Coordinates of C-alpha atoms and ligand atoms in Angstrom, one line a residue:
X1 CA 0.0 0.0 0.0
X2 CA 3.0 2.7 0.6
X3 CA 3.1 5.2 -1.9
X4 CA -0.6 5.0 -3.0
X5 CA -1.8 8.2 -3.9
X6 CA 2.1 9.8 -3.5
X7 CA 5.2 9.7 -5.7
X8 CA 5.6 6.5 -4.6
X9 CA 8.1 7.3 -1.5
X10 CA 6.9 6.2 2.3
X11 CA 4.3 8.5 2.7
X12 CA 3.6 10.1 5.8
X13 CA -0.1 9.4 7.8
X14 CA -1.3 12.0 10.3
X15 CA -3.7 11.1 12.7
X16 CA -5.2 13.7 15.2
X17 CA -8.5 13.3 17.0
X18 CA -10.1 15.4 14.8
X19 CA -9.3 15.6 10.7
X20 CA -8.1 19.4 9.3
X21 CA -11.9 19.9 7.7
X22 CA -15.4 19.9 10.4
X23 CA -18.2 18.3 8.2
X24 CA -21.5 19.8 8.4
X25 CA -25.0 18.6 6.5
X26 CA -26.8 20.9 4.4
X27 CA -30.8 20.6 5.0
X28 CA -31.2 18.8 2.0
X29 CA -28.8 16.3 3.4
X30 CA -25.4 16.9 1.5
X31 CA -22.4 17.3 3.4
X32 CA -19.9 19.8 3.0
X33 CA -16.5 20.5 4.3
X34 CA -15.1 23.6 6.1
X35 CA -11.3 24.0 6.2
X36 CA -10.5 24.7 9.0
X37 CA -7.1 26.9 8.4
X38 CA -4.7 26.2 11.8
X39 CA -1.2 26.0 11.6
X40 CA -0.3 22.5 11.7
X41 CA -2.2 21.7 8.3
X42 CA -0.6 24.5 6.6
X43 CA 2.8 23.2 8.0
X44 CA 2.0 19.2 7.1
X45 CA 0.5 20.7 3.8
X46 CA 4.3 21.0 2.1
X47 CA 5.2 16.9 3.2
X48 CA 1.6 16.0 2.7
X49 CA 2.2 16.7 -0.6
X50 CA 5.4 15.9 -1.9
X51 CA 6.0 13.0 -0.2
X52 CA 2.2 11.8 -1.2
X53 CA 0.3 11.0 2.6
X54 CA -3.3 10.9 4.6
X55 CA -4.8 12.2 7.4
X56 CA -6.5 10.4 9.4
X57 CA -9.3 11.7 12.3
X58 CA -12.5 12.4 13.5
X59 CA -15.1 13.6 10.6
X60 CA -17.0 15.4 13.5
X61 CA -20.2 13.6 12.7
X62 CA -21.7 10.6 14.7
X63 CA -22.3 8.7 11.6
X64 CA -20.9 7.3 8.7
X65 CA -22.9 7.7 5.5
X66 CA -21.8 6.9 2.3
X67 CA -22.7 10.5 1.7
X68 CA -19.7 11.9 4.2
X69 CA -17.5 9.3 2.7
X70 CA -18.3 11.3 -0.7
X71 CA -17.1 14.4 1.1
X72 CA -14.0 13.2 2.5
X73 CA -13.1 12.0 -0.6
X74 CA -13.5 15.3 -3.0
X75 CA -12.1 17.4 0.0
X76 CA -9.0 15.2 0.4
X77 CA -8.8 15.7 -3.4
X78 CA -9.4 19.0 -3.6
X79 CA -6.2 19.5 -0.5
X80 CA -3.9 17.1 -2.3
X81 CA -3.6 14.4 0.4
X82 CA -6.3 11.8 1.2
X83 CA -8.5 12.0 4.3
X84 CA -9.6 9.0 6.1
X85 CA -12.7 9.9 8.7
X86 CA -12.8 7.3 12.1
X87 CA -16.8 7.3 13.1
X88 CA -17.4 7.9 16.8
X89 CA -20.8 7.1 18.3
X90 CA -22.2 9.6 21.2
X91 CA -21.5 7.5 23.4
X92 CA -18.0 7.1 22.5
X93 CA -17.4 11.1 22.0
X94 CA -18.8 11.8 26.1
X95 CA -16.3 9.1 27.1
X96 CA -13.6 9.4 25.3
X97 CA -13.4 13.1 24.2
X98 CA -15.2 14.9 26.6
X99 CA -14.5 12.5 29.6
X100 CA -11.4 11.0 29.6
X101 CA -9.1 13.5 27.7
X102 CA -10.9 16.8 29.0
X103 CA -11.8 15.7 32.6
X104 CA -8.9 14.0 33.4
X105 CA -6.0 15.0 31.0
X106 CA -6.6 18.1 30.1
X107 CA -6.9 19.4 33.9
X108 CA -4.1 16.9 35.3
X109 CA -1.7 18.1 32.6
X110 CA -2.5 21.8 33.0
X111 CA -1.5 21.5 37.2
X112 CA -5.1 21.1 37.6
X113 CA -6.0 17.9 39.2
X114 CA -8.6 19.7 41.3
X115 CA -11.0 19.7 37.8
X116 CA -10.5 15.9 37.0
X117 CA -12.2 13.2 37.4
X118 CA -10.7 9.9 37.4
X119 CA -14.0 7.8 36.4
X120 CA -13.1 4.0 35.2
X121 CA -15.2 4.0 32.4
X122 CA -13.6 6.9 31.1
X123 CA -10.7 4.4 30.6
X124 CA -12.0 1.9 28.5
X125 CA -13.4 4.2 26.5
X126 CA -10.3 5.6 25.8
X127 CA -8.9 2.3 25.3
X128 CA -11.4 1.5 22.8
X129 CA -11.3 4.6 20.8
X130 CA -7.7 4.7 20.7
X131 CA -8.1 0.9 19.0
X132 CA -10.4 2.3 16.3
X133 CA -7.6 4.9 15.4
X134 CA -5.2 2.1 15.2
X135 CA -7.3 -0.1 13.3
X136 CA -7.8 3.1 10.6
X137 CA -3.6 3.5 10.3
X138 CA -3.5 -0.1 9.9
X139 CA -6.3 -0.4 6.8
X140 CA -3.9 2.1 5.3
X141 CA -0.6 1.8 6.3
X142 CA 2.4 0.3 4.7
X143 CA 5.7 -1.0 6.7
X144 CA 7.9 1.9 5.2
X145 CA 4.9 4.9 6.3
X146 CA 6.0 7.3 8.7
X147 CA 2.5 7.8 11.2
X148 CA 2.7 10.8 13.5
X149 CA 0.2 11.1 15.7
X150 CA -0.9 14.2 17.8
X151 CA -1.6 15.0 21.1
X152 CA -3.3 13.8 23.9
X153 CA -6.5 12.5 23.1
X154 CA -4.6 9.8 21.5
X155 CA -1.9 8.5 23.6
X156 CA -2.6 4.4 23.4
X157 CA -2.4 4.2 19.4
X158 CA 0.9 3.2 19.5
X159 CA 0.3 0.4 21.8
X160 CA -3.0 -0.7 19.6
X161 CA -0.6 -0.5 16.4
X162 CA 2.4 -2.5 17.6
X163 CA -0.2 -5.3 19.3
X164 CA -1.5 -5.4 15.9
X165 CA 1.8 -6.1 14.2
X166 CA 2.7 -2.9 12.5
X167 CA 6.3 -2.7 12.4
X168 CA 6.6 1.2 11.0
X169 CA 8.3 4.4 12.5
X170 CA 6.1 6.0 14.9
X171 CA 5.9 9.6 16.2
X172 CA 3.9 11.4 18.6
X173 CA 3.8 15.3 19.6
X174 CA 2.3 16.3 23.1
X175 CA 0.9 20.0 22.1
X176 CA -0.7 20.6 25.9
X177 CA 2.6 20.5 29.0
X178 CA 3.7 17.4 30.1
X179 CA 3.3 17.7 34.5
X180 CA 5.7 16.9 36.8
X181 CA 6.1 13.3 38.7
X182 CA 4.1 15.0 41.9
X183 CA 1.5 15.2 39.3
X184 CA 1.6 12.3 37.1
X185 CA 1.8 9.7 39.6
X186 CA -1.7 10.6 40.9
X187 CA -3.2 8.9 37.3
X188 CA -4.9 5.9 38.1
X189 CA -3.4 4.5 34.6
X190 CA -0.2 6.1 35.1
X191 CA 1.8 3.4 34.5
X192 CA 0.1 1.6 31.3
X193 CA 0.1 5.2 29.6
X194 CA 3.9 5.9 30.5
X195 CA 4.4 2.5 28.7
X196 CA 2.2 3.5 25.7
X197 CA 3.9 6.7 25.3
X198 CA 7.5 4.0 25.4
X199 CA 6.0 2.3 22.2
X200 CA 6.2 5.6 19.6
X201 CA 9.9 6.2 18.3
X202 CA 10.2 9.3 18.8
X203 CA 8.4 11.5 21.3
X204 CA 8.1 15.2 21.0
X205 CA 7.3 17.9 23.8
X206 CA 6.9 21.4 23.1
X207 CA 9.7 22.3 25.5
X208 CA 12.4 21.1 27.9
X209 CA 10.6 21.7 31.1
X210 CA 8.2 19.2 30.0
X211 CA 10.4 16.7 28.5
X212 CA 12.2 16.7 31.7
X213 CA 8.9 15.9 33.6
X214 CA 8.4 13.3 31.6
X215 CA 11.9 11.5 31.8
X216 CA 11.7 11.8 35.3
X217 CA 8.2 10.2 35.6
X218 CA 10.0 7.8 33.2
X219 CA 13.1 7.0 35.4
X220 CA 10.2 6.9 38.8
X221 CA 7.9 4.0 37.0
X222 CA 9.8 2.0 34.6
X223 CA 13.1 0.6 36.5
X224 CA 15.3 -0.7 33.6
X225 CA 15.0 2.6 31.6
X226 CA 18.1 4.6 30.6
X227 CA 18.4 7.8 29.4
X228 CA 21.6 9.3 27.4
X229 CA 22.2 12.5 25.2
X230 CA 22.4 16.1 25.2
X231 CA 20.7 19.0 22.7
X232 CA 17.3 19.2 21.7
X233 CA 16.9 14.9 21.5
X234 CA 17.9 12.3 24.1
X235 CA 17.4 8.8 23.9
X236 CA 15.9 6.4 26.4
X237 CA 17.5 3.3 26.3
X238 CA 15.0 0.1 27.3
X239 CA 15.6 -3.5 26.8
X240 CA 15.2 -4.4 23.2
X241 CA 14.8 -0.7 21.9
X242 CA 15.6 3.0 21.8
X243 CA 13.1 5.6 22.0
X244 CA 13.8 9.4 21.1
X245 CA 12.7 11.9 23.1
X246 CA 13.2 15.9 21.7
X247 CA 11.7 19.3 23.0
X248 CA 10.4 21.1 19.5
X249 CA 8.7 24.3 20.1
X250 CA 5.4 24.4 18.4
X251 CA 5.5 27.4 16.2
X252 CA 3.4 29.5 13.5
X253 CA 3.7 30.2 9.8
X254 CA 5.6 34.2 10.3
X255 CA 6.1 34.6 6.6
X256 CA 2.2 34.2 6.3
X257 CA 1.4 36.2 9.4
X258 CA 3.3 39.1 8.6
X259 CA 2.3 39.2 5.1
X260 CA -1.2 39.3 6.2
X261 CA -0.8 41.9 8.7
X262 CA 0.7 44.3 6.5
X263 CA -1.9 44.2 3.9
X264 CA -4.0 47.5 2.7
X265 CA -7.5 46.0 4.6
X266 CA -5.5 45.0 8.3
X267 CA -3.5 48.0 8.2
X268 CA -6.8 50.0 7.8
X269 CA -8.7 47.9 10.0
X270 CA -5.9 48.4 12.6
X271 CA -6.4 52.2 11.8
X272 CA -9.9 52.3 12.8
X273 CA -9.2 50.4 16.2
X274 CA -7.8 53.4 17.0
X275 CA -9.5 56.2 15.7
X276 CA -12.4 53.9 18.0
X277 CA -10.2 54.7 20.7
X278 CA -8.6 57.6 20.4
X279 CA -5.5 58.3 22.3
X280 CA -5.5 55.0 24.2
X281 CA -2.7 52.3 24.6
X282 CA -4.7 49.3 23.8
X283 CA -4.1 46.2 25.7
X284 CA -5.1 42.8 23.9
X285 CA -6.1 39.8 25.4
X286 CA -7.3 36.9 22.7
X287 CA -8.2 33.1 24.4
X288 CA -10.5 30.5 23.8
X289 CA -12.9 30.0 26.6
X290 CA -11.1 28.0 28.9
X291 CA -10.0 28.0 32.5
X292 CA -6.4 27.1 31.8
X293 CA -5.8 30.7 30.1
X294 CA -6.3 32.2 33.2
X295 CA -9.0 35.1 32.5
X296 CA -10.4 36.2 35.1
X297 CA -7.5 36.9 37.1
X298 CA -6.4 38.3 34.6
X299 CA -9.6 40.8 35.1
X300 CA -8.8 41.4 38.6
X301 CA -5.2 42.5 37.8
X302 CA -6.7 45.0 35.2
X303 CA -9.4 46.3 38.2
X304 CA -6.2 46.8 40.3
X305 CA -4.2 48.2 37.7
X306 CA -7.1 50.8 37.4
X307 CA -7.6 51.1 41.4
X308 CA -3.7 51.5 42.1
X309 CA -2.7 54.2 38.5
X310 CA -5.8 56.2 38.7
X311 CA -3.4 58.2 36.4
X312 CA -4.2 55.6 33.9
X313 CA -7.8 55.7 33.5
X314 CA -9.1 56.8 30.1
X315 CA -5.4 56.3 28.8
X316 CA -6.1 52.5 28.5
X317 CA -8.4 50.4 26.7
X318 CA -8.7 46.3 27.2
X319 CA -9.7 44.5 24.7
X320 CA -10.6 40.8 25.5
X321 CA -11.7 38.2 23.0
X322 CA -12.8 35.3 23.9
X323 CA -13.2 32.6 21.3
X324 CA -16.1 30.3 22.3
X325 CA -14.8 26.5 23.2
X326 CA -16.2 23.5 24.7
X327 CA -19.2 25.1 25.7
X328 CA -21.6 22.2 26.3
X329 CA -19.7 21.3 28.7
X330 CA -20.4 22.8 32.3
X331 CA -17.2 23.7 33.9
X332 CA -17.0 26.2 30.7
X333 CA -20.4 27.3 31.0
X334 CA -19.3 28.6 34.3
X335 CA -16.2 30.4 33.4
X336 CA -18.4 32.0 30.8
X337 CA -20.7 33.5 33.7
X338 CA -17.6 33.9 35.8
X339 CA -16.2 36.4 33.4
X340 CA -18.8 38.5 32.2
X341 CA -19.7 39.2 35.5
X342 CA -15.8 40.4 36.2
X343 CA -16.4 42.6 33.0
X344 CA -19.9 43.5 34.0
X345 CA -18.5 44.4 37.8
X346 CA -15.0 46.2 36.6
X347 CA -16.4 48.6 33.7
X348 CA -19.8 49.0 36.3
X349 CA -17.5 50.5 38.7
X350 CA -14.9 52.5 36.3
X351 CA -16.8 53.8 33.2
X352 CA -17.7 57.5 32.6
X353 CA -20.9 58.2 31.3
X354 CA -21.5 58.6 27.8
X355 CA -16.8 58.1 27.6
X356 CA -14.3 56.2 28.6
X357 CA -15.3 52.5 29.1
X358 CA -11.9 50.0 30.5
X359 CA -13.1 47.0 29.4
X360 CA -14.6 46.4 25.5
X361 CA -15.0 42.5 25.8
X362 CA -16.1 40.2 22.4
X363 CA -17.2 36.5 23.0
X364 CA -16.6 35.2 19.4
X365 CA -15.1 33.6 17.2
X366 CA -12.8 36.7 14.8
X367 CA -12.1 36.4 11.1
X368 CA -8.3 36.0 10.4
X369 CA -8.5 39.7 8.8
X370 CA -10.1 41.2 12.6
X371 CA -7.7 38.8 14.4
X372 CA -4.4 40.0 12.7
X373 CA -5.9 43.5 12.3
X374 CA -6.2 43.7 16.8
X375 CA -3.4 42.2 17.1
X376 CA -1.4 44.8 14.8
X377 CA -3.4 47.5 16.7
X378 CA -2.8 46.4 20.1
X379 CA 0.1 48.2 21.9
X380 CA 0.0 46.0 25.0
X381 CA -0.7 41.8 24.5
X382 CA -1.5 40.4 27.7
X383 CA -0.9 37.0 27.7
X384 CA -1.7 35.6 31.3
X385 CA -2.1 31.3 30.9
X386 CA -1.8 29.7 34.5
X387 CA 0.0 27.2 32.1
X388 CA -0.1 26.6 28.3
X389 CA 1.4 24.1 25.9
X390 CA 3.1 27.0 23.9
X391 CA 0.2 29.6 23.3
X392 CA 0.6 30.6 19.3
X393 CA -1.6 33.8 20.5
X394 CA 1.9 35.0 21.8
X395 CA 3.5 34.0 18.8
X396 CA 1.2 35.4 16.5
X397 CA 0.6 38.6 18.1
X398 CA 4.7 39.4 17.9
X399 CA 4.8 38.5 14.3
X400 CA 2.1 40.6 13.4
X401 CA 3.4 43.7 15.5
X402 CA 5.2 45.1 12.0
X403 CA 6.5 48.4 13.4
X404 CA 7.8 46.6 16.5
X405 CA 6.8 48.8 18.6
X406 CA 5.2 47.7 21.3
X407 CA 5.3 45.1 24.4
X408 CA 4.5 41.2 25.3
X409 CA 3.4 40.8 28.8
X410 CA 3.4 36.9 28.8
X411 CA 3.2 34.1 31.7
X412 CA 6.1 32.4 32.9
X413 CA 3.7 29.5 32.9
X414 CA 3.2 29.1 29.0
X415 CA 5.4 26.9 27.1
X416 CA 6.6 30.3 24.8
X417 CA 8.0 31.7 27.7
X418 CA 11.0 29.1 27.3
X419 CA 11.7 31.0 23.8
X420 CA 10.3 34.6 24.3
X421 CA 12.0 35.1 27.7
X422 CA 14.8 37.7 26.4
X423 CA 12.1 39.7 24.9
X424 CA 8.8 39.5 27.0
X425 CA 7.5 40.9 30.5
X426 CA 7.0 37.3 32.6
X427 CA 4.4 37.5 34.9
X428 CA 3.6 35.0 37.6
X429 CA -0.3 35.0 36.4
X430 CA -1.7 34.2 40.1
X431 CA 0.2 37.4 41.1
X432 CA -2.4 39.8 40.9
X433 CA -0.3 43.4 42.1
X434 CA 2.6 41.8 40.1
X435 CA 0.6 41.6 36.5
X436 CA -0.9 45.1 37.3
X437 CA 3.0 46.1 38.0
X438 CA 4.0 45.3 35.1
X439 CA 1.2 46.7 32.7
X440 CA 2.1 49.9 34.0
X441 CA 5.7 49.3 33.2
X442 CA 4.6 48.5 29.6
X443 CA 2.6 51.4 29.4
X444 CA 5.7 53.3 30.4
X445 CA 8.4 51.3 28.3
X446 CA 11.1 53.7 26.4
X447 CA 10.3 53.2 22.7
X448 CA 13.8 51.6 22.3
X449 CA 13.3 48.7 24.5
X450 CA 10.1 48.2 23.2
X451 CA 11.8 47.7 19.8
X452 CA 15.1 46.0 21.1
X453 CA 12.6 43.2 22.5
X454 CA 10.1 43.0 20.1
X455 CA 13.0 42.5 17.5
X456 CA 14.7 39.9 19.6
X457 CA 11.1 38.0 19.8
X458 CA 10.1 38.3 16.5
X459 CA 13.6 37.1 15.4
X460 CA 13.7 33.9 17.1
X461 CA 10.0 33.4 15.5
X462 CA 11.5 34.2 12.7
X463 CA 14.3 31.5 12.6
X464 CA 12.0 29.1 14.2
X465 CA 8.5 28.8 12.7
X466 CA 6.4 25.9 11.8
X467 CA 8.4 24.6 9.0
X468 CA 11.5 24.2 11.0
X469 CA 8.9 22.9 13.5
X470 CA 7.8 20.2 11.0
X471 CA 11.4 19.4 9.3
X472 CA 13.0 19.3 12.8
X473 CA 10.4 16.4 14.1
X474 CA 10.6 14.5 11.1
X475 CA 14.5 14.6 10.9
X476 CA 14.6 13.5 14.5
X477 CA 13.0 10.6 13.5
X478 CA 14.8 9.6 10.8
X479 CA 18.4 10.5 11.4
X480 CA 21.0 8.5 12.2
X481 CA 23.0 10.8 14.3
X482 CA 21.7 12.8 16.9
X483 CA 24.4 15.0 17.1
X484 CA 22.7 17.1 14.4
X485 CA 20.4 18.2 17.1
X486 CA 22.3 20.7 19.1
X487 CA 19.7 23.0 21.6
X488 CA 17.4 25.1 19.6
X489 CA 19.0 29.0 19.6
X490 CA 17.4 30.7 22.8
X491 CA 16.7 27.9 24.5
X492 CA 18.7 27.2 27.5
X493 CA 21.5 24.4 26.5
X494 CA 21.0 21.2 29.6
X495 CA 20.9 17.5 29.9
X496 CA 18.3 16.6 32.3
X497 CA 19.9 16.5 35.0
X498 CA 21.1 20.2 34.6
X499 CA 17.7 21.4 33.7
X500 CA 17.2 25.2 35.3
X501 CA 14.1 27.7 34.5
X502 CA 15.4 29.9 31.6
X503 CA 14.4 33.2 33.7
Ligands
GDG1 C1 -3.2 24.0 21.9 C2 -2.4 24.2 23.2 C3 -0.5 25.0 21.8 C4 -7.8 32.3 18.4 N1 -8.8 33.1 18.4 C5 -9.2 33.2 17.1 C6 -8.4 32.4 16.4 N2 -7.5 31.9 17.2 C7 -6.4 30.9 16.8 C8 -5.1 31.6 17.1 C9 -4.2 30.5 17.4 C10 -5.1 29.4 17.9 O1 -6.4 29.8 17.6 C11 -5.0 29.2 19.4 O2 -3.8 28.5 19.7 P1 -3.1 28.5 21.1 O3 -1.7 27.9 21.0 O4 -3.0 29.9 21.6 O5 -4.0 27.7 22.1 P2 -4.9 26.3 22.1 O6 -6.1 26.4 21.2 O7 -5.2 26.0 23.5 O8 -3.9 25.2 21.5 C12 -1.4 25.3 23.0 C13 -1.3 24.7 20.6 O9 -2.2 23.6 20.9 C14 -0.4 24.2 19.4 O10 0.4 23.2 19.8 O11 0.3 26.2 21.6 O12 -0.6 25.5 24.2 O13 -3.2 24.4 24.3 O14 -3.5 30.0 16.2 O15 -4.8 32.4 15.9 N3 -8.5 32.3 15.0 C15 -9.4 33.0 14.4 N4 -10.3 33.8 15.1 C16 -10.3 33.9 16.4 O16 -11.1 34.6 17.1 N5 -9.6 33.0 13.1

């Protein structure tokens, strides 16, 4: 089978939980398919291609007709690779999605374990879902096919793939934080998912913090493991084979990004953000709904920026998007509440009739145009996660700042702090007076700092975007010598037992 529908090389199969396009049905039945445009497709896209390979992931549907199979089909065609849909039932999707990788890892992985719960039959759910993943790679797979699989909804597929005999390479990136052993070791399946992570080749973590935690949860549960290297890959030694274990910082497309920002409709877009507010440093805040991004203290450190600088009221603006996310799902429904009344409560107590309002809050979902054109606009972006995988808001929001002028306020706690460090203003998100502190430095920054940093930032974005994001995984999987790897550039140079914080 390898090479079907490429040049003929070992193609490379994606799988992710869900597939780059949501399917939606028409009323008259038909089904149609929205790309959805994040960075990891447009990164793949370019290997996808050339080197002829599939996706593989949930359609979003809880059926499959033969009419979403005819969908998949002339959307694959129409993108150049193929797409293979994996049908989950209800059931399956409260279990496996919503239950087991958003009540238990999503929470224990952010330094959450408060949110999780550890119900059994969230487990075999899992188990099972992962198998139906596994079973899809292996009605397409051939031996020489590179499969990399993504993130954590679908950590057991390399165990289902090499119980089912397939001998090929496989990969695996983490894109949420790996936790610490303290952590970890609380999983009731810690031990049997440690070991499923053992069967991929090659396992990538967005930065060195968390590959660290995860060699030393490594070293705590499985007795005869070694580990050995330096640089950006190591290599865990266990009885009959090696696995390969990298940081690679997640990154975004900057060529794309800045192109976009600078064009005639963003630039005047950006323009007209400001005439809205005139003579106003405006501070940007852009999240999905969800309690790991750390809203609503960042809020409160707004309200006691605004209590402690009267001096700045009606000389600052705060603009917070928040993208809706998850929503049927309770916790989220709550943060909802839990915000708007912060907004409701800070702008109740600060506006001036018929002027100045602080707070000017959106919960939507932005075109690309109005999200590049805020994020060009914004003087200040406030980027508080109580912990974060990378954040490509951060990312995103440098790239797009084209003059440079102007600051990235950015938690210590998010994975692009470990690049950005040299150019941003960390916070300690949970430090109320601290974040406020430090807004009011930004608002206060010399003009040639605020350059000297943005350039630094955008640089290493620069030098480090999601190609060399892509080509660096794949060559860590293939090559022979792992010397090639040296520490990414700005990125603090350890082994693991030398491992410091960067700041
Ligand atoms: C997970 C990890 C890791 C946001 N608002 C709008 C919009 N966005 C786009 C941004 C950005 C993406 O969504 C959000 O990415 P983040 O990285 O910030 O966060 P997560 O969604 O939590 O992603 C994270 C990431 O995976 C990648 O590995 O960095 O740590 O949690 O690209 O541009 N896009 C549009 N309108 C919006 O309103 N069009």
């Amino acid at each position: 089978m390898s090479g079907e529908g490429g040049s003929g090389r070992d193609r490379l199969i994606v799988v992710s939980n869900r597939l780059p396009f949501a399917f939606r049905q028409d009323a008259d039945g038909r089904w149609r398919a929205e790309a959805g445009g994040g960075g990891l497709v447009t990164a793949l896209l370019p290997v996808l291609r050339n080197r002829g390979g599939m996706w593989i992931g949930w359609t979003g549907a809880t059926e499959e007709a033969d009419a979403l199979r005819e969908a998949l089909a002339s959307a694959g065609a129409g993108a150049g690779y193929r797409l293979e849909g994996v049908a989950l039932s209800a059931e399956e999707m409260d279990k496996f999605y919503l239950g087991f990788s958003n009540e238990i890892i999503w929470p224990l992985f952010h330094d959450l374990q408060s949110l999780c719960n550890f119900d059994p039959a969230y487990w075999r759910t899992y188990c099972d879902v992962n198998a139906k993943y596994a079973e899809a790679v292996m009605a397409n797979a051939g031996q020489g096919d590179f499969v990399w699989v993504h993130d954590y909804h679908l950590m057991n597929v390399a165990t289902e793939l090499r119980r089912r005999g397939l001998k090929s390479r496989l990969g695996f990136f983490l894109h949420i934080p790996f936790p610490s052993p303290d952590l970890f070791m609380k999983l009731p399946w810690r031990l049997t998912l440690l070991q499923a992570l053992l069967e991929f080749d090659l396992i990538g973590f967005q930065t060195a913090l968390d590959r660290r935690n995860f060699v030393q949860c490594a070293r705590m549960l499985v007795k005869e493991v070694q580990i050995e290297g330096r640089g950006q890959v190591l290599v865990a030694r266990l009885r009959s084979r090696d696995v390969r274990i990298g940081a690679f910082p997640i990154s975004i497309d900057f060529a794309a990004f800045q192109r976009g920002a600078a064009s005639p409709e963003v630039t005047d877009k950006a323009a007209e953000l400001h005439r809205l507010l005139p003579e106003r440093k405006i501070i940007l805040g852009i999240d999905r709904l969800d309690y790991t991004k750390g809203i609503p203290l960042r809020l409160k450190a707004f309200e006691n920026l605004l209590e402690r600088y009267p001096d700045l009221r009606e000389r600052v603006s705060f603009i917070q998007v928040v993208v809706p996310s998850r929503e049927d799902i309770p916790e989220y429904h709550r943060l909802r509440v839990e915000i708007e009344q912060l907004v409701g409560h800070i702008n109740g107590r600060f506006a001036r009739p018929g002027g100045w309002v602080p707070i000017w809050y959106e919960y939507r979902s932005l075109s690309r145009q109005e999200l590049l054109a805020y994020y060009r606009a914004a003087d200040i972006g406030l980027i508080t996660p109580l912990k974060d995988g990378m954040n490509l808001v951060a990312k995103e929001y440098c790239t797009c700042s084209i003059e440079e002028d102007c600051v990235l306020i950015l938690s210590e706690f998010a994975g692009a702090a470990s690049q950005l460090y040299r150019g941003a203003l960390l916070v300690n998100p949970y430090d109320i007076e601290g974040v406020a502190d430090t807004i009011h430095r930004a608002t206060a920054m010399h003009p040639e700092e605020r350059h000297a940093r943005m350039r630094r930032m955008r640089n290493s974005i620069r030098e480090q975007d999601v190609f060399w994001w892509v080509d660096s995984f794949l060559r860590a999987a293939i090559t022979k010598d792992l010397r090639a790897f040296p520490q990414p550039q700005g990125q603090p140079l350890e082994d693991v037992s030398e491992y410091q914080l960067p700041f």
